[in-house]
JSON list of C-alpha atoms in Angstrom, two decimals:
[
{"chain": "C", "resi": 228, "resn": "MET", "atom": "CA", "xyz": [27.34, -33.34, 33.04]},
{"chain": "C", "resi": 229, "resn": "GLY", "atom": "CA", "xyz": [28.73, -31.45, 30.04]},
{"chain": "C", "resi": 230, "resn": "THR", "atom": "CA", "xyz": [27.19, -30.08, 26.92]},
{"chain": "C", "resi": 231, "resn": "SER", "atom": "CA", "xyz": [26.66, -32.56, 24.08]},
{"chain": "C", "resi": 232, "resn": "ILE", "atom": "CA", "xyz": [27.30, -32.04, 20.38]},
{"chain": "C", "resi": 233, "resn": "LYS", "atom": "CA", "xyz": [23.54, -32.39, 19.85]},
{"chain": "C", "resi": 234, "resn": "GLU", "atom": "CA", "xyz": [22.88, -29.50, 22.26]},
{"chain": "C", "resi": 235, "resn": "ILE", "atom": "CA", "xyz": [25.52, -27.37, 20.56]},
{"chain": "C", "resi": 236, "resn": "GLN", "atom": "CA", "xyz": [24.00, -28.21, 17.18]},
{"chain": "C", "resi": 237, "resn": "LEU", "atom": "CA", "xyz": [20.62, -26.93, 18.35]},
{"chain": "C", "resi": 238, "resn": "LEU", "atom": "CA", "xyz": [22.21, -23.69, 19.59]},
{"chain": "C", "resi": 239, "resn": "VAL", "atom": "CA", "xyz": [24.01, -23.24, 16.27]},
{"chain": "C", "resi": 240, "resn": "PHE", "atom": "CA", "xyz": [20.78, -23.78, 14.31]},
{"chain": "C", "resi": 241, "resn": "GLN", "atom": "CA", "xyz": [18.98, -21.23, 16.53]},
{"chain": "C", "resi": 242, "resn": "LEU", "atom": "CA", "xyz": [21.74, -18.61, 16.18]},
{"chain": "C", "resi": 243, "resn": "GLY", "atom": "CA", "xyz": [22.04, -19.38, 12.48]},
{"chain": "C", "resi": 244, "resn": "ASP", "atom": "CA", "xyz": [18.36, -18.53, 12.07]},
{"chain": "C", "resi": 245, "resn": "LYS", "atom": "CA", "xyz": [19.05, -15.07, 13.57]},
{"chain": "C", "resi": 246, "resn": "ILE", "atom": "CA", "xyz": [21.43, -14.29, 10.70]},
{"chain": "C", "resi": 247, "resn": "ASP", "atom": "CA", "xyz": [19.63, -16.23, 7.96]},
{"chain": "C", "resi": 248, "resn": "ALA", "atom": "CA", "xyz": [22.62, -18.54, 7.60]},
{"chain": "C", "resi": 249, "resn": "PRO", "atom": "CA", "xyz": [22.28, -21.28, 5.00]},
{"chain": "C", "resi": 250, "resn": "HIS", "atom": "CA", "xyz": [21.23, -24.40, 6.91]},
{"chain": "C", "resi": 251, "resn": "ASN", "atom": "CA", "xyz": [24.06, -26.48, 5.41]},
{"chain": "C", "resi": 252, "resn": "SER", "atom": "CA", "xyz": [26.65, -24.03, 6.78]},
{"chain": "C", "resi": 253, "resn": "THR", "atom": "CA", "xyz": [25.34, -24.47, 10.33]},
{"chain": "C", "resi": 254, "resn": "ARG", "atom": "CA", "xyz": [25.80, -28.23, 10.45]},
{"chain": "C", "resi": 255, "resn": "ILE", "atom": "CA", "xyz": [28.24, -29.38, 13.13]},
{"chain": "C", "resi": 256, "resn": "PHE", "atom": "CA", "xyz": [30.34, -32.40, 12.23]},
{"chain": "C", "resi": 257, "resn": "ASP", "atom": "CA", "xyz": [31.52, -34.74, 14.98]},
{"chain": "C", "resi": 258, "resn": "SER", "atom": "CA", "xyz": [34.29, -36.13, 12.79]},
{"chain": "C", "resi": 259, "resn": "SER", "atom": "CA", "xyz": [36.35, -34.52, 10.08]},
{"chain": "C", "resi": 260, "resn": "PRO", "atom": "CA", "xyz": [34.89, -34.44, 6.57]},
{"chain": "C", "resi": 261, "resn": "GLN", "atom": "CA", "xyz": [38.57, -34.07, 5.47]},
{"chain": "C", "resi": 262, "resn": "ASN", "atom": "CA", "xyz": [37.80, -31.07, 3.25]},
{"chain": "C", "resi": 263, "resn": "GLY", "atom": "CA", "xyz": [38.96, -28.21, 5.46]},
{"chain": "C", "resi": 264, "resn": "LYS", "atom": "CA", "xyz": [35.56, -27.83, 7.09]},
{"chain": "C", "resi": 265, "resn": "PRO", "atom": "CA", "xyz": [35.69, -27.81, 10.88]},
{"chain": "C", "resi": 266, "resn": "HIS", "atom": "CA", "xyz": [34.43, -30.50, 13.19]},
{"chain": "C", "resi": 267, "resn": "LEU", "atom": "CA", "xyz": [33.83, -30.60, 16.92]},
{"chain": "C", "resi": 268, "resn": "GLU", "atom": "CA", "xyz": [35.12, -33.08, 19.45]},
{"chain": "C", "resi": 269, "resn": "ILE", "atom": "CA", "xyz": [34.20, -32.99, 23.13]},
{"chain": "C", "resi": 270, "resn": "LYS", "atom": "CA", "xyz": [36.79, -34.40, 25.52]},
{"chain": "C", "resi": 271, "resn": "GLY", "atom": "CA", "xyz": [35.60, -34.20, 29.10]},
{"chain": "C", "resi": 272, "resn": "GLU", "atom": "CA", "xyz": [34.63, -30.56, 29.64]},
{"chain": "C", "resi": 273, "resn": "GLU", "atom": "CA", "xyz": [36.77, -29.36, 26.73]},
{"chain": "C", "resi": 274, "resn": "PHE", "atom": "CA", "xyz": [35.57, -28.46, 23.25]},
{"chain": "C", "resi": 275, "resn": "HIS", "atom": "CA", "xyz": [38.02, -29.09, 20.40]},
{"chain": "C", "resi": 276, "resn": "TYR", "atom": "CA", "xyz": [37.23, -27.19, 17.19]},
{"chain": "C", "resi": 277, "resn": "ILE", "atom": "CA", "xyz": [39.41, -28.72, 14.48]},
{"chain": "C", "resi": 278, "resn": "CYS", "atom": "CA", "xyz": [39.87, -28.19, 10.74]},
{"chain": "C", "resi": 279, "resn": "GLU", "atom": "CA", "xyz": [41.52, -30.98, 8.77]},
{"chain": "C", "resi": 280, "resn": "GLU", "atom": "CA", "xyz": [42.09, -31.61, 5.10]},
{"chain": "C", "resi": 281, "resn": "ARG", "atom": "CA", "xyz": [43.37, -34.92, 3.77]},
{"chain": "C", "resi": 282, "resn": "GLY", "atom": "CA", "xyz": [44.72, -35.87, 7.20]},
{"chain": "C", "resi": 283, "resn": "LEU", "atom": "CA", "xyz": [46.51, -32.57, 7.80]},
{"chain": "C", "resi": 284, "resn": "VAL", "atom": "CA", "xyz": [45.35, -30.47, 10.77]},
{"chain": "C", "resi": 285, "resn": "ILE", "atom": "CA", "xyz": [44.92, -26.90, 9.49]},
{"chain": "C", "resi": 286, "resn": "CYS", "atom": "CA", "xyz": [43.72, -25.41, 12.77]},
{"chain": "C", "resi": 287, "resn": "LYS", "atom": "CA", "xyz": [42.91, -26.66, 16.23]},
{"chain": "C", "resi": 288, "resn": "ASN", "atom": "CA", "xyz": [41.34, -24.59, 18.99]},
{"chain": "C", "resi": 289, "resn": "LYS", "atom": "CA", "xyz": [40.24, -25.81, 22.38]},
{"chain": "C", "resi": 290, "resn": "THR", "atom": "CA", "xyz": [38.22, -24.23, 25.15]},
{"chain": "C", "resi": 291, "resn": "ASN", "atom": "CA", "xyz": [35.88, -25.09, 27.99]},
{"chain": "C", "resi": 292, "resn": "ASN", "atom": "CA", "xyz": [33.83, -21.94, 27.33]},
{"chain": "C", "resi": 293, "resn": "ILE", "atom": "CA", "xyz": [30.72, -22.49, 25.20]},
{"chain": "C", "resi": 294, "resn": "ASP", "atom": "CA", "xyz": [30.55, -18.80, 24.21]},
{"chain": "C", "resi": 295, "resn": "GLU", "atom": "CA", "xyz": [34.10, -18.94, 22.86]},
{"chain": "C", "resi": 296, "resn": "LEU", "atom": "CA", "xyz": [33.28, -22.12, 20.93]},
{"chain": "C", "resi": 297, "resn": "LEU", "atom": "CA", "xyz": [30.16, -20.54, 19.44]},
{"chain": "C", "resi": 298, "resn": "TYR", "atom": "CA", "xyz": [32.20, -17.46, 18.49]},
{"chain": "C", "resi": 299, "resn": "TRP", "atom": "CA", "xyz": [34.67, -19.64, 16.56]},
{"chain": "C", "resi": 300, "resn": "ILE", "atom": "CA", "xyz": [31.81, -21.42, 14.80]},
{"chain": "C", "resi": 301, "resn": "PHE", "atom": "CA", "xyz": [30.08, -18.18, 13.84]},
{"chain": "C", "resi": 302, "resn": "GLN", "atom": "CA", "xyz": [33.30, -16.44, 12.93]},
{"chain": "C", "resi": 303, "resn": "ASP", "atom": "CA", "xyz": [33.61, -19.11, 10.22]},
{"chain": "C", "resi": 304, "resn": "ILE", "atom": "CA", "xyz": [29.94, -19.07, 9.21]},
{"chain": "C", "resi": 305, "resn": "SER", "atom": "CA", "xyz": [29.80, -15.27, 9.04]},
{"chain": "C", "resi": 306, "resn": "PHE", "atom": "CA", "xyz": [33.03, -15.20, 7.03]},
{"chain": "C", "resi": 307, "resn": "GLU", "atom": "CA", "xyz": [31.54, -17.58, 4.44]},
{"chain": "C", "resi": 308, "resn": "MET", "atom": "CA", "xyz": [28.38, -15.51, 4.26]},
{"chain": "C", "resi": 309, "resn": "ALA", "atom": "CA", "xyz": [30.33, -12.24, 3.96]},
{"chain": "C", "resi": 310, "resn": "LEU", "atom": "CA", "xyz": [32.57, -13.75, 1.29]},
{"chain": "C", "resi": 311, "resn": "ASP", "atom": "CA", "xyz": [29.52, -14.73, -0.75]},
{"chain": "C", "resi": 312, "resn": "TYR", "atom": "CA", "xyz": [28.06, -11.25, -0.28]},
{"chain": "C", "resi": 313, "resn": "GLU", "atom": "CA", "xyz": [31.30, -9.58, -1.33]},
{"chain": "C", "resi": 314, "resn": "TYR", "atom": "CA", "xyz": [31.54, -11.73, -4.44]},
{"chain": "C", "resi": 315, "resn": "LYS", "atom": "CA", "xyz": [28.01, -10.73, -5.48]},
{"chain": "C", "resi": 316, "resn": "ASN", "atom": "CA", "xyz": [28.64, -7.03, -4.70]},
{"chain": "C", "resi": 317, "resn": "ARG", "atom": "CA", "xyz": [32.28, -6.66, -5.73]},
{"chain": "C", "resi": 318, "resn": "ILE", "atom": "CA", "xyz": [33.52, -3.18, -6.57]},
{"chain": "C", "resi": 319, "resn": "LYS", "atom": "CA", "xyz": [36.15, -3.14, -9.27]},
{"chain": "C", "resi": 320, "resn": "ASN", "atom": "CA", "xyz": [39.58, -1.83, -8.18]},
{"chain": "C", "resi": 321, "resn": "GLN", "atom": "CA", "xyz": [38.61, -1.84, -4.50]},
{"chain": "C", "resi": 322, "resn": "ASP", "atom": "CA", "xyz": [40.20, -4.09, -1.88]},
{"chain": "C", "resi": 323, "resn": "SER", "atom": "CA", "xyz": [37.62, -6.86, -1.51]},
{"chain": "C", "resi": 324, "resn": "ARG", "atom": "CA", "xyz": [38.21, -7.02, 2.25]},
{"chain": "C", "resi": 325, "resn": "ILE", "atom": "CA", "xyz": [36.50, -3.65, 2.72]},
{"chain": "C", "resi": 326, "resn": "ILE", "atom": "CA", "xyz": [33.11, -5.14, 1.88]},
{"chain": "C", "resi": 327, "resn": "LEU", "atom": "CA", "xyz": [34.00, -8.56, 3.33]},
{"chain": "C", "resi": 328, "resn": "PHE", "atom": "CA", "xyz": [35.00, -7.31, 6.78]},
{"chain": "C", "resi": 329, "resn": "SER", "atom": "CA", "xyz": [32.16, -4.80, 6.98]},
{"chain": "C", "resi": 330, "resn": "LYS", "atom": "CA", "xyz": [29.56, -7.44, 6.11]},
{"chain": "C", "resi": 331, "resn": "GLN", "atom": "CA", "xyz": [31.03, -9.96, 8.54]},
{"chain": "C", "resi": 332, "resn": "LEU", "atom": "CA", "xyz": [30.82, -7.45, 11.39]},
{"chain": "C", "resi": 333, "resn": "GLU", "atom": "CA", "xyz": [27.24, -6.63, 10.43]},
{"chain": "C", "resi": 334, "resn": "ILE", "atom": "CA", "xyz": [26.34, -10.34, 10.53]},
{"chain": "C", "resi": 335, "resn": "LEU", "atom": "CA", "xyz": [28.06, -11.00, 13.87]},
{"chain": "C", "resi": 336, "resn": "GLN", "atom": "CA", "xyz": [26.38, -7.99, 15.45]},
{"chain": "C", "resi": 337, "resn": "LYS", "atom": "CA", "xyz": [22.98, -9.62, 14.83]},
{"chain": "C", "resi": 338, "resn": "ILE", "atom": "CA", "xyz": [24.04, -12.35, 17.25]},
{"chain": "C", "resi": 339, "resn": "SER", "atom": "CA", "xyz": [26.28, -10.57, 19.74]},
{"chain": "C", "resi": 340, "resn": "GLU", "atom": "CA", "xyz": [27.78, -7.11, 20.10]},
{"chain": "C", "resi": 341, "resn": "LYS", "atom": "CA", "xyz": [30.63, -8.76, 22.04]},
{"chain": "C", "resi": 342, "resn": "TRP", "atom": "CA", "xyz": [31.40, -11.05, 19.09]},
{"chain": "C", "resi": 343, "resn": "LYS", "atom": "CA", "xyz": [31.34, -8.10, 16.70]},
{"chain": "C", "resi": 344, "resn": "LEU", "atom": "CA", "xyz": [33.83, -6.18, 18.87]},
{"chain": "C", "resi": 345, "resn": "LYS", "atom": "CA", "xyz": [36.07, -9.23, 19.21]},
{"chain": "C", "resi": 346, "resn": "ARG", "atom": "CA", "xyz": [36.13, -9.72, 15.44]},
{"chain": "C", "resi": 347, "resn": "GLN", "atom": "CA", "xyz": [36.72, -5.98, 14.92]},
{"chain": "C", "resi": 348, "resn": "HIS", "atom": "CA", "xyz": [39.82, -6.26, 17.10]},
{"chain": "C", "resi": 349, "resn": "GLU", "atom": "CA", "xyz": [41.04, -9.27, 15.07]},
{"chain": "C", "resi": 350, "resn": "ILE", "atom": "CA", "xyz": [40.44, -7.38, 11.81]},
{"chain": "C", "resi": 351, "resn": "ASN", "atom": "CA", "xyz": [42.34, -4.36, 13.16]},
{"chain": "C", "resi": 352, "resn": "GLU", "atom": "CA", "xyz": [45.30, -6.65, 13.87]},
{"chain": "C", "resi": 353, "resn": "ILE", "atom": "CA", "xyz": [45.14, -8.06, 10.33]},
{"chain": "C", "resi": 354, "resn": "LEU", "atom": "CA", "xyz": [45.05, -4.56, 8.87]},
{"chain": "C", "resi": 355, "resn": "LYS", "atom": "CA", "xyz": [48.09, -3.43, 10.90]},
{"chain": "C", "resi": 356, "resn": "PHE", "atom": "CA", "xyz": [50.25, -5.80, 8.89]},
{"chain": "C", "resi": 357, "resn": "ASN", "atom": "CA", "xyz": [48.15, -6.00, 5.73]},
{"chain": "C", "resi": 358, "resn": "PRO", "atom": "CA", "xyz": [46.41, -2.64, 5.26]},
{"chain": "C", "resi": 359, "resn": "PHE", "atom": "CA", "xyz": [43.68, -2.03, 2.71]},
{"chain": "C", "resi": 360, "resn": "LYS", "atom": "CA", "xyz": [45.03, -1.28, -0.76]}
]
């Protein structure tokens, strides 16, 4: 028997507590709210993490690995939290991503060193093509 959305929701709430995530940002939708926020569908043993807005699929990831699914969820949650932090602590004439990326890595590390390293690799790839200004 596979993992249910309810079980995943409980895991997300527990992990969200570790990073003091706003409770509303840790809610898992089982159907699209059609506002760009992700939702989760479970098809057999596969998790489908989908973002839609007004009927248009913006992103769609699928996996049968719960850790990978949780990473995707917390990559989004930590990004929102880091974005809010950056906005409140913005440094004039500095690339906003410096604070944003640093804070996101700090948040992810509270949950998993592996997730922090994975996100660091993704950030390094972003910066290869779009370096800090």
